[in-house]
PDB file of C-alpha atoms in Angstrom:
ATOM      1  CA  UNK A   1     -30.521 110.247 149.444  1.00  0.00           C
ATOM      2  CA  UNK A   2     -29.456 111.581 152.808  1.00  0.00           C
ATOM      3  CA  UNK A   3     -26.642 113.477 154.460  1.00  0.00           C
ATOM      4  CA  UNK A   4     -23.985 115.442 152.617  1.00  0.00           C
ATOM      5  CA  UNK A   5     -24.865 113.972 149.260  1.00  0.00           C
ATOM      6  CA  UNK A   6     -28.427 115.256 149.600  1.00  0.00           C
ATOM      7  CA  UNK A   7     -27.163 118.708 150.531  1.00  0.00           C
ATOM      8  CA  UNK A   8     -24.916 118.838 147.486  1.00  0.00           C
ATOM      9  CA  UNK A   9     -27.828 117.861 145.324  1.00  0.00           C
ATOM     10  CA  UNK A  10     -29.397 121.200 146.170  1.00  0.00           C
ATOM     11  CA  UNK A  11     -26.637 122.897 144.124  1.00  0.00           C
ATOM     12  CA  UNK A  12     -26.729 121.760 140.513  1.00  0.00           C
ATOM     13  CA  UNK A  13     -23.375 122.596 138.826  1.00  0.00           C
ATOM     14  CA  UNK A  14     -22.337 122.255 135.210  1.00  0.00           C
ATOM     15  CA  UNK A  15     -18.730 122.772 133.939  1.00  0.00           C
ATOM     16  CA  UNK A  16     -18.459 123.851 130.289  1.00  0.00           C
ATOM     17  CA  UNK A  17     -14.635 123.896 129.802  1.00  0.00           C
ATOM     18  CA  UNK A  18     -12.019 126.315 131.053  1.00  0.00           C
ATOM     19  CA  UNK A  19     -13.313 128.365 134.037  1.00  0.00           C
ATOM     20  CA  UNK A  20     -16.879 128.644 132.830  1.00  0.00           C
ATOM     21  CA  UNK A  21     -19.477 126.964 135.030  1.00  0.00           C
ATOM     22  CA  UNK A  22     -23.181 127.405 135.671  1.00  0.00           C
ATOM     23  CA  UNK A  23     -24.917 126.582 138.959  1.00  0.00           C
ATOM     24  CA  UNK A  24     -28.314 127.244 140.646  1.00  0.00           C
ATOM     25  CA  UNK A  25     -28.416 128.475 144.163  1.00  0.00           C
ATOM     26  CA  UNK A  26     -31.404 129.765 145.995  1.00  0.00           C
ATOM     27  CA  UNK A  27     -33.392 129.872 142.721  1.00  0.00           C
ATOM     28  CA  UNK A  28     -30.770 132.152 141.146  1.00  0.00           C
ATOM     29  CA  UNK A  29     -28.505 131.162 138.176  1.00  0.00           C
ATOM     30  CA  UNK A  30     -24.866 132.014 138.422  1.00  0.00           C
ATOM     31  CA  UNK A  31     -22.091 131.767 135.790  1.00  0.00           C
ATOM     32  CA  UNK A  32     -18.401 131.895 136.566  1.00  0.00           C
ATOM     33  CA  UNK A  33     -15.729 133.489 134.297  1.00  0.00           C
ATOM     34  CA  UNK A  34     -17.609 133.346 130.942  1.00  0.00           C
ATOM     35  CA  UNK A  35     -15.342 132.287 128.061  1.00  0.00           C
ATOM     36  CA  UNK A  36     -16.828 131.294 124.602  1.00  0.00           C
ATOM     37  CA  UNK A  37     -14.280 132.341 122.058  1.00  0.00           C
ATOM     38  CA  UNK A  38     -12.773 129.785 119.576  1.00  0.00           C
ATOM     39  CA  UNK A  39      -9.338 128.085 119.978  1.00  0.00           C
ATOM     40  CA  UNK A  40      -6.378 130.180 118.967  1.00  0.00           C
ATOM     41  CA  UNK A  41      -3.717 132.526 120.366  1.00  0.00           C
ATOM     42  CA  UNK A  42      -4.587 135.378 122.622  1.00  0.00           C
ATOM     43  CA  UNK A  43      -2.275 138.188 123.703  1.00  0.00           C
ATOM     44  CA  UNK A  44      -1.079 138.462 127.313  1.00  0.00           C
ATOM     45  CA  UNK A  45      -0.762 141.731 129.165  1.00  0.00           C
ATOM     46  CA  UNK A  46       2.933 141.225 129.834  1.00  0.00           C
ATOM     47  CA  UNK A  47       6.151 142.559 128.347  1.00  0.00           C
ATOM     48  CA  UNK A  48       7.221 140.550 125.376  1.00  0.00           C
ATOM     49  CA  UNK A  49       5.350 138.660 122.768  1.00  0.00           C
ATOM     50  CA  UNK A  50       3.612 136.159 125.018  1.00  0.00           C
ATOM     51  CA  UNK A  51       0.411 134.426 124.115  1.00  0.00           C
ATOM     52  CA  UNK A  52      -2.226 132.381 125.757  1.00  0.00           C
ATOM     53  CA  UNK A  53      -3.098 129.437 123.662  1.00  0.00           C
ATOM     54  CA  UNK A  54      -6.612 128.075 123.686  1.00  0.00           C
ATOM     55  CA  UNK A  55      -6.670 124.462 122.566  1.00  0.00           C
ATOM     56  CA  UNK A  56     -10.328 123.353 122.710  1.00  0.00           C
ATOM     57  CA  UNK A  57     -13.608 125.096 122.031  1.00  0.00           C
ATOM     58  CA  UNK A  58     -16.166 125.829 124.772  1.00  0.00           C
ATOM     59  CA  UNK A  59     -18.870 123.160 125.072  1.00  0.00           C
ATOM     60  CA  UNK A  60     -21.572 125.885 125.284  1.00  0.00           C
ATOM     61  CA  UNK A  61     -22.390 129.250 123.673  1.00  0.00           C
ATOM     62  CA  UNK A  62     -23.564 132.253 125.623  1.00  0.00           C
ATOM     63  CA  UNK A  63     -27.043 131.875 124.049  1.00  0.00           C
ATOM     64  CA  UNK A  64     -27.172 128.250 125.228  1.00  0.00           C
ATOM     65  CA  UNK A  65     -27.022 129.274 128.888  1.00  0.00           C
ATOM     66  CA  UNK A  66     -30.389 130.974 128.935  1.00  0.00           C
ATOM     67  CA  UNK A  67     -31.287 133.679 131.551  1.00  0.00           C
ATOM     68  CA  UNK A  68     -28.532 134.291 134.165  1.00  0.00           C
ATOM     69  CA  UNK A  69     -29.006 136.299 137.356  1.00  0.00           C
ATOM     70  CA  UNK A  70     -25.260 137.005 138.195  1.00  0.00           C
ATOM     71  CA  UNK A  71     -21.743 136.407 137.018  1.00  0.00           C
ATOM     72  CA  UNK A  72     -18.900 135.606 139.383  1.00  0.00           C
ATOM     73  CA  UNK A  73     -15.827 136.937 137.531  1.00  0.00           C
ATOM     74  CA  UNK A  74     -12.533 136.160 139.302  1.00  0.00           C
ATOM     75  CA  UNK A  75     -10.713 138.774 137.168  1.00  0.00           C
ATOM     76  CA  UNK A  76     -11.105 140.527 133.876  1.00  0.00           C
ATOM     77  CA  UNK A  77      -7.501 140.850 132.577  1.00  0.00           C
ATOM     78  CA  UNK A  78      -6.877 137.483 131.011  1.00  0.00           C
ATOM     79  CA  UNK A  79      -8.553 136.042 128.067  1.00  0.00           C
ATOM     80  CA  UNK A  80      -8.776 132.553 129.551  1.00  0.00           C
ATOM     81  CA  UNK A  81     -11.081 134.011 132.247  1.00  0.00           C
ATOM     82  CA  UNK A  82     -12.983 136.697 130.240  1.00  0.00           C
ATOM     83  CA  UNK A  83     -12.736 136.781 126.482  1.00  0.00           C
ATOM     84  CA  UNK A  84     -14.480 138.914 123.885  1.00  0.00           C
ATOM     85  CA  UNK A  85     -17.630 136.850 123.745  1.00  0.00           C
ATOM     86  CA  UNK A  86     -17.633 136.758 127.529  1.00  0.00           C
ATOM     87  CA  UNK A  87     -17.395 140.557 127.693  1.00  0.00           C
ATOM     88  CA  UNK A  88     -20.447 140.870 125.340  1.00  0.00           C
ATOM     89  CA  UNK A  89     -22.307 138.378 127.554  1.00  0.00           C
ATOM     90  CA  UNK A  90     -21.804 140.524 130.606  1.00  0.00           C
ATOM     91  CA  UNK A  91     -23.896 143.342 129.186  1.00  0.00           C
ATOM     92  CA  UNK A  92     -27.024 141.227 129.527  1.00  0.00           C
ATOM     93  CA  UNK A  93     -26.464 140.057 133.146  1.00  0.00           C
ATOM     94  CA  UNK A  94     -28.201 141.961 135.994  1.00  0.00           C
ATOM     95  CA  UNK A  95     -25.121 142.031 138.175  1.00  0.00           C
ATOM     96  CA  UNK A  96     -21.421 140.963 137.715  1.00  0.00           C
ATOM     97  CA  UNK A  97     -19.321 140.560 140.818  1.00  0.00           C
ATOM     98  CA  UNK A  98     -15.548 140.927 140.325  1.00  0.00           C
ATOM     99  CA  UNK A  99     -12.455 142.654 141.717  1.00  0.00           C
ATOM    100  CA  UNK A 100     -12.649 146.239 142.747  1.00  0.00           C
ATOM    101  CA  UNK A 101     -10.148 147.221 140.008  1.00  0.00           C
ATOM    102  CA  UNK A 102     -11.996 145.079 137.483  1.00  0.00           C
ATOM    103  CA  UNK A 103     -15.297 146.864 138.192  1.00  0.00           C
ATOM    104  CA  UNK A 104     -13.598 150.157 137.482  1.00  0.00           C
ATOM    105  CA  UNK A 105     -12.345 148.846 134.048  1.00  0.00           C
ATOM    106  CA  UNK A 106     -15.610 147.135 133.073  1.00  0.00           C
ATOM    107  CA  UNK A 107     -18.335 149.527 134.278  1.00  0.00           C
ATOM    108  CA  UNK A 108     -21.877 148.583 133.376  1.00  0.00           C
ATOM    109  CA  UNK A 109     -23.483 146.299 135.942  1.00  0.00           C
ATOM    110  CA  UNK A 110     -20.247 145.169 137.556  1.00  0.00           C
ATOM    111  CA  UNK A 111     -19.832 145.488 141.312  1.00  0.00           C
ATOM    112  CA  UNK A 112     -16.432 145.180 142.890  1.00  0.00           C
ATOM    113  CA  UNK A 113     -16.004 143.040 145.958  1.00  0.00           C
ATOM    114  CA  UNK A 114     -12.931 143.537 148.183  1.00  0.00           C
ATOM    115  CA  UNK A 115     -11.751 140.564 150.340  1.00  0.00           C
ATOM    116  CA  UNK A 116     -14.422 139.713 152.870  1.00  0.00           C
ATOM    117  CA  UNK A 117     -16.905 142.306 151.454  1.00  0.00           C
ATOM    118  CA  UNK A 118     -20.449 141.031 150.893  1.00  0.00           C
ATOM    119  CA  UNK A 119     -23.415 141.810 148.842  1.00  0.00           C
ATOM    120  CA  UNK A 120     -26.929 140.397 149.019  1.00  0.00           C
ATOM    121  CA  UNK A 121     -29.159 139.154 146.240  1.00  0.00           C
ATOM    122  CA  UNK A 122     -32.892 138.623 146.590  1.00  0.00           C
ATOM    123  CA  UNK A 123     -34.062 135.055 146.022  1.00  0.00           C
ATOM    124  CA  UNK A 124     -37.247 134.452 144.066  1.00  0.00           C
ATOM    125  CA  UNK A 125     -38.786 132.894 147.119  1.00  0.00           C
ATOM    126  CA  UNK A 126     -38.221 135.957 149.275  1.00  0.00           C
ATOM    127  CA  UNK A 127     -34.931 134.876 150.969  1.00  0.00           C
ATOM    128  CA  UNK A 128     -31.532 136.260 150.336  1.00  0.00           C
ATOM    129  CA  UNK A 129     -28.216 134.958 149.009  1.00  0.00           C
ATOM    130  CA  UNK A 130     -25.032 136.556 150.400  1.00  0.00           C
ATOM    131  CA  UNK A 131     -22.082 136.698 148.009  1.00  0.00           C
ATOM    132  CA  UNK A 132     -18.784 137.361 149.801  1.00  0.00           C
ATOM    133  CA  UNK A 133     -15.550 138.195 148.082  1.00  0.00           C
ATOM    134  CA  UNK A 134     -12.791 135.999 149.475  1.00  0.00           C
ATOM    135  CA  UNK A 135      -8.981 136.183 149.108  1.00  0.00           C
ATOM    136  CA  UNK A 136      -7.174 134.829 146.092  1.00  0.00           C
ATOM    137  CA  UNK A 137      -3.744 135.423 144.551  1.00  0.00           C
ATOM    138  CA  UNK A 138      -2.844 134.574 141.020  1.00  0.00           C
ATOM    139  CA  UNK A 139       0.708 133.308 141.580  1.00  0.00           C
ATOM    140  CA  UNK A 140       3.445 133.605 144.195  1.00  0.00           C
ATOM    141  CA  UNK A 141       3.765 136.348 146.756  1.00  0.00           C
ATOM    142  CA  UNK A 142       4.203 139.768 145.069  1.00  0.00           C
ATOM    143  CA  UNK A 143       2.664 138.636 141.790  1.00  0.00           C
ATOM    144  CA  UNK A 144      -0.102 141.241 141.620  1.00  0.00           C
ATOM    145  CA  UNK A 145       1.695 143.892 139.557  1.00  0.00           C
ATOM    146  CA  UNK A 146       2.138 141.266 136.858  1.00  0.00           C
ATOM    147  CA  UNK A 147      -0.901 138.985 137.078  1.00  0.00           C
ATOM    148  CA  UNK A 148      -3.362 141.568 138.462  1.00  0.00           C
ATOM    149  CA  UNK A 149      -5.918 141.358 141.185  1.00  0.00           C
ATOM    150  CA  UNK A 150      -8.133 138.328 141.503  1.00  0.00           C
ATOM    151  CA  UNK A 151     -10.953 137.413 143.859  1.00  0.00           C
ATOM    152  CA  UNK A 152     -12.846 134.268 144.879  1.00  0.00           C
ATOM    153  CA  UNK A 153     -16.444 133.977 146.133  1.00  0.00           C
ATOM    154  CA  UNK A 154     -18.320 132.269 148.982  1.00  0.00           C
ATOM    155  CA  UNK A 155     -22.131 131.966 148.574  1.00  0.00           C
ATOM    156  CA  UNK A 156     -24.255 131.421 151.687  1.00  0.00           C
ATOM    157  CA  UNK A 157     -27.921 131.490 152.520  1.00  0.00           C
ATOM    158  CA  UNK A 158     -29.803 130.660 155.705  1.00  0.00           C
ATOM    159  CA  UNK A 159     -31.296 127.346 154.515  1.00  0.00           C
ATOM    160  CA  UNK A 160     -28.717 126.306 151.902  1.00  0.00           C
ATOM    161  CA  UNK A 161     -25.298 124.624 151.991  1.00  0.00           C
ATOM    162  CA  UNK A 162     -22.479 126.907 151.117  1.00  0.00           C
ATOM    163  CA  UNK A 163     -20.606 127.060 147.796  1.00  0.00           C
ATOM    164  CA  UNK A 164     -17.115 128.376 147.227  1.00  0.00           C
ATOM    165  CA  UNK A 165     -15.575 129.458 143.914  1.00  0.00           C
ATOM    166  CA  UNK A 166     -11.878 129.747 144.134  1.00  0.00           C
ATOM    167  CA  UNK A 167     -11.132 131.758 141.050  1.00  0.00           C
ATOM    168  CA  UNK A 168      -7.450 131.679 139.893  1.00  0.00           C
ATOM    169  CA  UNK A 169      -5.846 131.167 143.329  1.00  0.00           C
ATOM    170  CA  UNK A 170      -2.537 129.652 143.990  1.00  0.00           C
ATOM    171  CA  UNK A 171      -2.251 130.532 147.650  1.00  0.00           C
ATOM    172  CA  UNK A 172      -3.016 127.860 150.260  1.00  0.00           C
ATOM    173  CA  UNK A 173      -2.558 130.670 152.862  1.00  0.00           C
ATOM    174  CA  UNK A 174      -5.805 132.145 151.527  1.00  0.00           C
ATOM    175  CA  UNK A 175      -7.589 128.745 151.466  1.00  0.00           C
ATOM    176  CA  UNK A 176      -6.815 128.422 155.193  1.00  0.00           C
ATOM    177  CA  UNK A 177      -8.145 131.881 155.931  1.00  0.00           C
ATOM    178  CA  UNK A 178     -11.347 131.047 154.105  1.00  0.00           C
ATOM    179  CA  UNK A 179     -11.716 127.751 155.997  1.00  0.00           C
ATOM    180  CA  UNK A 180     -11.268 129.603 159.323  1.00  0.00           C
ATOM    181  CA  UNK A 181     -14.429 131.583 158.531  1.00  0.00           C
ATOM    182  CA  UNK A 182     -16.614 129.266 156.492  1.00  0.00           C
ATOM    183  CA  UNK A 183     -15.630 125.568 156.915  1.00  0.00           C
ATOM    184  CA  UNK A 184     -17.138 123.076 156.359  1.00  0.00           C
ATOM    185  CA  UNK A 185     -17.939 124.072 152.738  1.00  0.00           C
ATOM    186  CA  UNK A 186     -20.516 122.025 150.968  1.00  0.00           C
ATOM    187  CA  UNK A 187     -19.430 122.569 147.383  1.00  0.00           C
ATOM    188  CA  UNK A 188     -16.055 123.899 146.407  1.00  0.00           C
ATOM    189  CA  UNK A 189     -15.575 124.794 142.728  1.00  0.00           C
ATOM    190  CA  UNK A 190     -11.803 124.674 142.577  1.00  0.00           C
ATOM    191  CA  UNK A 191      -9.793 126.218 139.679  1.00  0.00           C
ATOM    192  CA  UNK A 192      -7.015 123.685 139.291  1.00  0.00           C
ATOM    193  CA  UNK A 193      -4.798 122.617 136.412  1.00  0.00           C
ATOM    194  CA  UNK A 194      -1.450 123.666 137.905  1.00  0.00           C
ATOM    195  CA  UNK A 195      -1.057 126.591 135.550  1.00  0.00           C
ATOM    196  CA  UNK A 196       2.639 127.515 134.938  1.00  0.00           C
ATOM    197  CA  UNK A 197       4.449 129.510 132.324  1.00  0.00           C
ATOM    198  CA  UNK A 198       8.252 129.182 131.979  1.00  0.00           C
ATOM    199  CA  UNK A 199       8.725 132.948 131.623  1.00  0.00           C
ATOM    200  CA  UNK A 200       6.623 133.953 134.619  1.00  0.00           C
ATOM    201  CA  UNK A 201       8.008 133.752 138.164  1.00  0.00           C
ATOM    202  CA  UNK A 202      10.467 130.998 137.297  1.00  0.00           C
ATOM    203  CA  UNK A 203       7.688 128.627 136.545  1.00  0.00           C
ATOM    204  CA  UNK A 204       5.918 128.986 139.861  1.00  0.00           C
ATOM    205  CA  UNK A 205       2.327 127.964 140.103  1.00  0.00           C
ATOM    206  CA  UNK A 206      -0.274 130.454 138.985  1.00  0.00           C
ATOM    207  CA  UNK A 207      -3.232 128.277 140.169  1.00  0.00           C
ATOM    208  CA  UNK A 208      -3.555 125.309 142.441  1.00  0.00           C
ATOM    209  CA  UNK A 209      -2.214 121.973 141.164  1.00  0.00           C
ATOM    210  CA  UNK A 210      -3.936 118.673 141.804  1.00  0.00           C
ATOM    211  CA  UNK A 211      -2.090 117.914 145.043  1.00  0.00           C
ATOM    212  CA  UNK A 212      -2.890 121.377 146.439  1.00  0.00           C
ATOM    213  CA  UNK A 213      -6.411 120.994 145.276  1.00  0.00           C
ATOM    214  CA  UNK A 214      -6.797 117.823 147.393  1.00  0.00           C
ATOM    215  CA  UNK A 215      -5.120 119.752 150.333  1.00  0.00           C
ATOM    216  CA  UNK A 216      -7.611 122.586 149.798  1.00  0.00           C
ATOM    217  CA  UNK A 217     -10.551 120.160 149.876  1.00  0.00           C
ATOM    218  CA  UNK A 218      -9.297 118.864 153.266  1.00  0.00           C
ATOM    219  CA  UNK A 219      -8.644 122.292 154.630  1.00  0.00           C
ATOM    220  CA  UNK A 220     -12.179 123.443 153.706  1.00  0.00           C
ATOM    221  CA  UNK A 221     -13.716 120.170 154.820  1.00  0.00           C
ATOM    222  CA  UNK A 222     -15.463 120.265 151.380  1.00  0.00           C
ATOM    223  CA  UNK A 223     -18.157 117.638 150.893  1.00  0.00           C
ATOM    224  CA  UNK A 224     -18.019 117.976 147.127  1.00  0.00           C
ATOM    225  CA  UNK A 225     -15.270 119.306 144.906  1.00  0.00           C
ATOM    226  CA  UNK A 226     -16.032 120.438 141.353  1.00  0.00           C
ATOM    227  CA  UNK A 227     -12.828 120.910 139.390  1.00  0.00           C
ATOM    228  CA  UNK A 228     -12.834 123.730 136.822  1.00  0.00           C
ATOM    229  CA  UNK A 229     -10.206 125.621 134.651  1.00  0.00           C
ATOM    230  CA  UNK A 230      -7.912 122.655 134.204  1.00  0.00           C
ATOM    231  CA  UNK A 231      -8.469 122.137 130.416  1.00  0.00           C
ATOM    232  CA  UNK A 232      -8.821 123.820 127.116  1.00  0.00           C
ATOM    233  CA  UNK A 233      -5.661 125.981 127.480  1.00  0.00           C
ATOM    234  CA  UNK A 234      -1.978 125.047 126.874  1.00  0.00           C
ATOM    235  CA  UNK A 235      -0.655 126.639 130.137  1.00  0.00           C
ATOM    236  CA  UNK A 236      -2.379 123.956 132.294  1.00  0.00           C
ATOM    237  CA  UNK A 237       0.094 121.325 133.291  1.00  0.00           C
ATOM    238  CA  UNK A 238      -2.412 118.896 134.800  1.00  0.00           C
ATOM    239  CA  UNK A 239      -5.771 117.529 133.720  1.00  0.00           C
ATOM    240  CA  UNK A 240      -8.461 115.168 134.900  1.00  0.00           C
ATOM    241  CA  UNK A 241      -6.149 112.172 135.259  1.00  0.00           C
ATOM    242  CA  UNK A 242      -3.787 114.028 137.596  1.00  0.00           C
ATOM    243  CA  UNK A 243      -6.707 115.428 139.579  1.00  0.00           C
ATOM    244  CA  UNK A 244      -8.238 111.986 140.060  1.00  0.00           C
ATOM    245  CA  UNK A 245      -4.948 110.557 141.066  1.00  0.00           C
ATOM    246  CA  UNK A 246      -4.211 113.210 143.645  1.00  0.00           C
ATOM    247  CA  UNK A 247      -7.667 112.998 145.221  1.00  0.00           C
ATOM    248  CA  UNK A 248      -7.372 109.242 145.294  1.00  0.00           C
ATOM    249  CA  UNK A 249      -4.023 109.380 146.972  1.00  0.00           C
ATOM    250  CA  UNK A 250      -5.458 111.826 149.624  1.00  0.00           C
ATOM    251  CA  UNK A 251      -8.400 109.441 150.220  1.00  0.00           C
ATOM    252  CA  UNK A 252     -10.875 112.009 148.759  1.00  0.00           C
ATOM    253  CA  UNK A 253     -11.883 110.341 145.495  1.00  0.00           C
ATOM    254  CA  UNK A 254     -15.547 110.240 146.661  1.00  0.00           C
ATOM    255  CA  UNK A 255     -15.563 114.040 146.894  1.00  0.00           C
ATOM    256  CA  UNK A 256     -14.905 114.705 143.202  1.00  0.00           C
ATOM    257  CA  UNK A 257     -17.669 115.668 140.836  1.00  0.00           C
ATOM    258  CA  UNK A 258     -16.515 116.694 137.364  1.00  0.00           C
ATOM    259  CA  UNK A 259     -20.077 117.953 136.590  1.00  0.00           C
ATOM    260  CA  UNK A 260     -19.888 117.506 132.831  1.00  0.00           C
TER     261      UNK A 260
END
């Protein structure tokens, strides 16, 4: 294999339902937003008796993942991104990158990354991986007091193609800012699903939907897109079928990798 496909092959990615993925980069093993709790109702940190409803179990347990070098946690305040089992999992991970406010709440091995702030991890072969916090917004402009802070991540290394993890981002403005600094991106792990809740922001998008996901892929000039966080929860409005249709319509069907 040659060209972009060969580059992407250097980054094995697995998606385990919801936002939880595992990928290897520079000899290090990364997990995103660990969630392992069973289906059921989970309280939301909002006024009123609102619940997040998990519809499907995770396809992996924490123990199944084996040793992990770092967790990329987009935010800690919602159970669909970090649940009870996920919190327990964090205690055994050498470093957890998350929002600055989340690091204050979680403590332990968490390290907060502000937008555009970077940290370096040593690779087993002696090189380094740079983890950069990149902008994300979990809803429309001004949503932060309700939905909380969220951060995305860009991973780069001198001899490796880049990988972007969007986190729960609904703002194409931020995707464009990221593209200005990092495009072309080799692998984009996009949290999609078009999350909406009728009681929140008049039903505005809380994450990218399928059409915006395709637009993000174009903007980032991503050679591969791995969709995540589009299933297993009732508040997602779009699933694999809608994602495939939107990327086909945009002429990007060959970029998709569901990595199951």
